[in-house]
Tab-separated table of C-alpha atoms in Angstrom:
chain	number	residue	atom	x	y	z
A	1	MET	CA	-9.651	-48.093	8.848
A	2	LYS	CA	-11.147	-47.439	5.418
A	3	LYS	CA	-13.663	-45.044	6.956
A	4	ASN	CA	-10.823	-43.077	8.609
A	5	LYS	CA	-9.049	-42.705	5.261
A	6	HIS	CA	-12.221	-41.244	3.710
A	7	ILE	CA	-12.629	-38.816	6.586
A	8	LEU	CA	-8.977	-37.799	6.376
A	9	PHE	CA	-9.294	-37.310	2.607
A	10	ALA	CA	-12.437	-35.191	3.084
A	11	VAL	CA	-10.749	-33.040	5.723
A	12	LEU	CA	-7.666	-32.518	3.540
A	13	CYS	CA	-9.838	-31.525	0.571
A	14	MET	CA	-11.785	-29.111	2.722
A	15	LEU	CA	-8.575	-27.516	4.047
A	16	PHE	CA	-7.119	-27.216	0.560
A	17	PHE	CA	-10.175	-25.575	-0.986
A	18	THR	CA	-10.845	-23.370	2.042
A	19	SER	CA	-7.271	-22.061	2.061
A	20	GLU	CA	-7.631	-21.191	-1.630
A	21	LEU	CA	-10.760	-19.178	-0.846
A	22	PHE	CA	-9.062	-17.182	1.893
A	23	SER	CA	-5.657	-16.589	0.320
A	24	GLN	CA	-5.181	-13.182	-1.236
A	25	THR	CA	-3.845	-12.539	-4.697
A	26	ASP	CA	-0.861	-10.219	-5.057
A	27	LYS	CA	-3.185	-7.413	-6.161
A	28	GLU	CA	-5.437	-7.942	-3.157
A	29	GLN	CA	-2.405	-7.882	-0.846
A	30	ILE	CA	-1.221	-4.571	-2.309
A	31	VAL	CA	-4.705	-3.036	-2.098
A	32	SER	CA	-4.940	-4.176	1.521
A	33	ILE	CA	-1.559	-2.645	2.344
A	34	ARG	CA	-2.507	0.560	0.504
A	35	ASN	CA	-5.728	0.806	2.542
A	36	ALA	CA	-3.798	0.253	5.783
A	37	SER	CA	-1.292	2.897	4.713
A	38	ASN	CA	-4.096	5.374	4.000
A	39	SER	CA	-5.590	4.710	7.450
A	40	ALA	CA	-2.185	5.207	9.077
A	41	LEU	CA	-1.715	8.519	7.232
A	42	LYS	CA	-5.137	9.738	8.345
A	43	SER	CA	-4.290	8.729	11.932
A	44	TYR	CA	-0.853	10.404	11.761
A	45	ALA	CA	0.767	7.032	12.602
A	46	ASN	CA	4.080	7.901	10.923
A	47	LYS	CA	5.996	4.789	12.035
A	48	GLU	CA	3.268	2.580	10.566
A	49	VAL	CA	3.261	4.596	7.335
A	50	LEU	CA	7.010	4.074	7.015
A	51	SER	CA	6.699	0.337	7.722
A	52	TYR	CA	5.125	-0.158	4.280
A	53	LEU	CA	8.295	1.050	2.500
A	54	THR	CA	11.666	-0.553	1.880
A	55	ASP	CA	14.521	1.084	3.811
A	56	ASP	CA	15.935	2.544	0.583
A	57	ALA	CA	12.587	3.677	-0.868
A	58	LEU	CA	12.645	6.681	-3.180
A	59	THR	CA	9.830	9.223	-2.872
A	60	THR	CA	9.256	12.126	-5.217
A	61	THR	CA	6.860	14.558	-3.549
A	62	GLY	CA	4.106	16.409	-5.368
A	63	ASN	CA	6.369	19.432	-5.905
A	64	GLY	CA	9.268	17.344	-7.251
A	65	THR	CA	11.450	16.979	-4.149
A	66	LEU	CA	13.293	13.626	-4.219
A	67	LEU	CA	13.620	11.905	-0.846
A	68	CYS	CA	16.081	9.004	-0.642
A	69	GLY	CA	15.264	6.366	1.929
A	70	LYS	CA	12.849	5.928	4.779
A	71	ALA	CA	14.896	8.087	7.163
A	72	GLU	CA	14.804	11.090	4.823
A	73	LEU	CA	11.045	10.673	4.304
A	74	GLU	CA	10.537	10.507	8.075
A	75	HIS	CA	12.528	13.744	8.483
A	76	TYR	CA	10.393	15.372	5.750
A	77	ILE	CA	7.184	14.293	7.514
A	78	LEU	CA	8.388	15.531	10.905
A	79	ALA	CA	9.495	18.848	9.363
A	80	GLY	CA	5.811	19.470	8.643
A	81	GLY	CA	5.484	20.369	12.314
A	82	THR	CA	1.963	20.642	13.605
A	83	SER	CA	0.369	20.435	10.158
A	84	LYS	CA	-2.735	18.255	10.151
A	85	MET	CA	-2.412	17.490	6.427
A	86	TYR	CA	-2.884	13.886	5.394
A	87	TRP	CA	-3.088	12.140	2.050
A	88	VAL	CA	-5.301	9.410	0.679
A	89	ARG	CA	-4.243	7.402	-2.352
A	90	ASP	CA	-6.974	5.875	-4.520
A	91	THR	CA	-5.621	2.963	-6.559
A	92	LYS	CA	-6.805	2.837	-10.167
A	93	ASP	CA	-4.691	-0.064	-11.489
A	94	ILE	CA	-2.046	-2.543	-10.371
A	95	VAL	CA	0.098	-4.598	-12.749
A	96	ILE	CA	2.019	-7.558	-11.293
A	97	ASN	CA	5.213	-9.200	-12.525
A	98	ALA	CA	5.128	-12.307	-10.311
A	99	LYS	CA	8.331	-13.722	-11.800
A	100	ARG	CA	10.368	-10.712	-10.632
A	101	GLY	CA	8.309	-9.936	-7.531
A	102	LEU	CA	7.491	-6.452	-8.799
A	103	ALA	CA	4.291	-4.471	-9.168
A	104	TRP	CA	3.304	-1.113	-10.617
A	105	GLU	CA	0.444	0.828	-9.057
A	106	ILE	CA	-1.167	3.979	-10.424
A	107	GLY	CA	-3.898	6.144	-9.040
A	108	VAL	CA	-4.934	9.545	-7.769
A	109	TRP	CA	-4.137	11.148	-4.441
A	110	ASN	CA	-5.934	13.779	-2.433
A	111	GLY	CA	-4.517	15.919	0.361
A	112	TYR	CA	-6.752	16.991	3.217
A	113	ASP	CA	-6.383	19.559	5.975
A	114	PRO	CA	-9.123	18.961	8.570
A	115	GLU	CA	-8.630	22.515	9.843
A	116	LYS	CA	-9.766	23.813	6.422
A	117	GLY	CA	-12.801	21.569	5.936
A	118	GLU	CA	-13.651	18.109	4.651
A	119	ASP	CA	-12.788	18.643	0.980
A	120	ALA	CA	-9.386	17.931	-0.512
A	121	ILE	CA	-7.248	21.050	-0.851
A	122	VAL	CA	-4.618	19.525	-3.130
A	123	ASN	CA	-4.571	16.502	-5.431
A	124	GLY	CA	-2.822	14.784	-8.269
A	125	ASN	CA	-1.684	11.491	-9.745
A	126	TYR	CA	0.768	8.982	-8.351
A	127	SER	CA	2.560	5.810	-9.267
A	128	ALA	CA	4.319	3.327	-7.024
A	129	MET	CA	6.776	0.507	-7.601
A	130	TRP	CA	6.286	-2.411	-5.226
A	131	THR	CA	8.702	-5.240	-4.493
A	132	LYS	CA	8.123	-8.596	-2.875
A	133	ALA	CA	11.814	-9.415	-2.446
A	134	SER	CA	11.392	-9.868	1.311
A	135	GLY	CA	8.331	-12.102	0.873
A	136	LYS	CA	5.990	-9.236	1.713
A	137	TRP	CA	4.938	-6.416	-0.608
A	138	LYS	CA	6.617	-3.083	0.157
A	139	ILE	CA	6.908	0.187	-1.726
A	140	LYS	CA	10.322	0.609	-3.358
A	141	SER	CA	9.638	3.873	-5.186
A	142	GLN	CA	6.777	6.352	-5.438
A	143	LEU	CA	6.127	9.432	-7.529
A	144	PHE	CA	3.494	12.032	-6.710
A	145	VAL	CA	2.581	14.872	-9.073
A	146	THR	CA	0.461	17.778	-7.825
A	147	LEU	CA	-2.121	18.672	-10.457
A	148	GLY	CA	-4.791	20.605	-8.549
A	149	GLU	CA	-4.904	23.027	-5.616
A	150	LYS	CA	-7.587	25.074	-3.900
């Protein structure tokens, strides 16, 4: 009986410490979601791209157009027609407010058109407000500013 208690204790300790090793921090979760979002954009998987936003997400495009909600952003994307443009966001910093379930992300973005080569043809800076109100990080607001064009 005593031996079983020691084995049980050892197993519980192992599970506790192993779960700590494999759990992601809030920053790591956001970076992971950002990377998945970038992959979805590059694959033109619009529904997946939209899944990373809250339903009422605000998006300010690189030229200053304000889009209110996921549905309006989807319409904007679809209005692009057969354009093969896609965007990649490169996170530079993330600040977390765990108490409020909010995060602020900043970085640079690059826009690519595979029909015009492998180099970015437009770029700029961006910031994003994330919320964890639903228990999972989602983008609540994002601002893109176009700063360079070829």
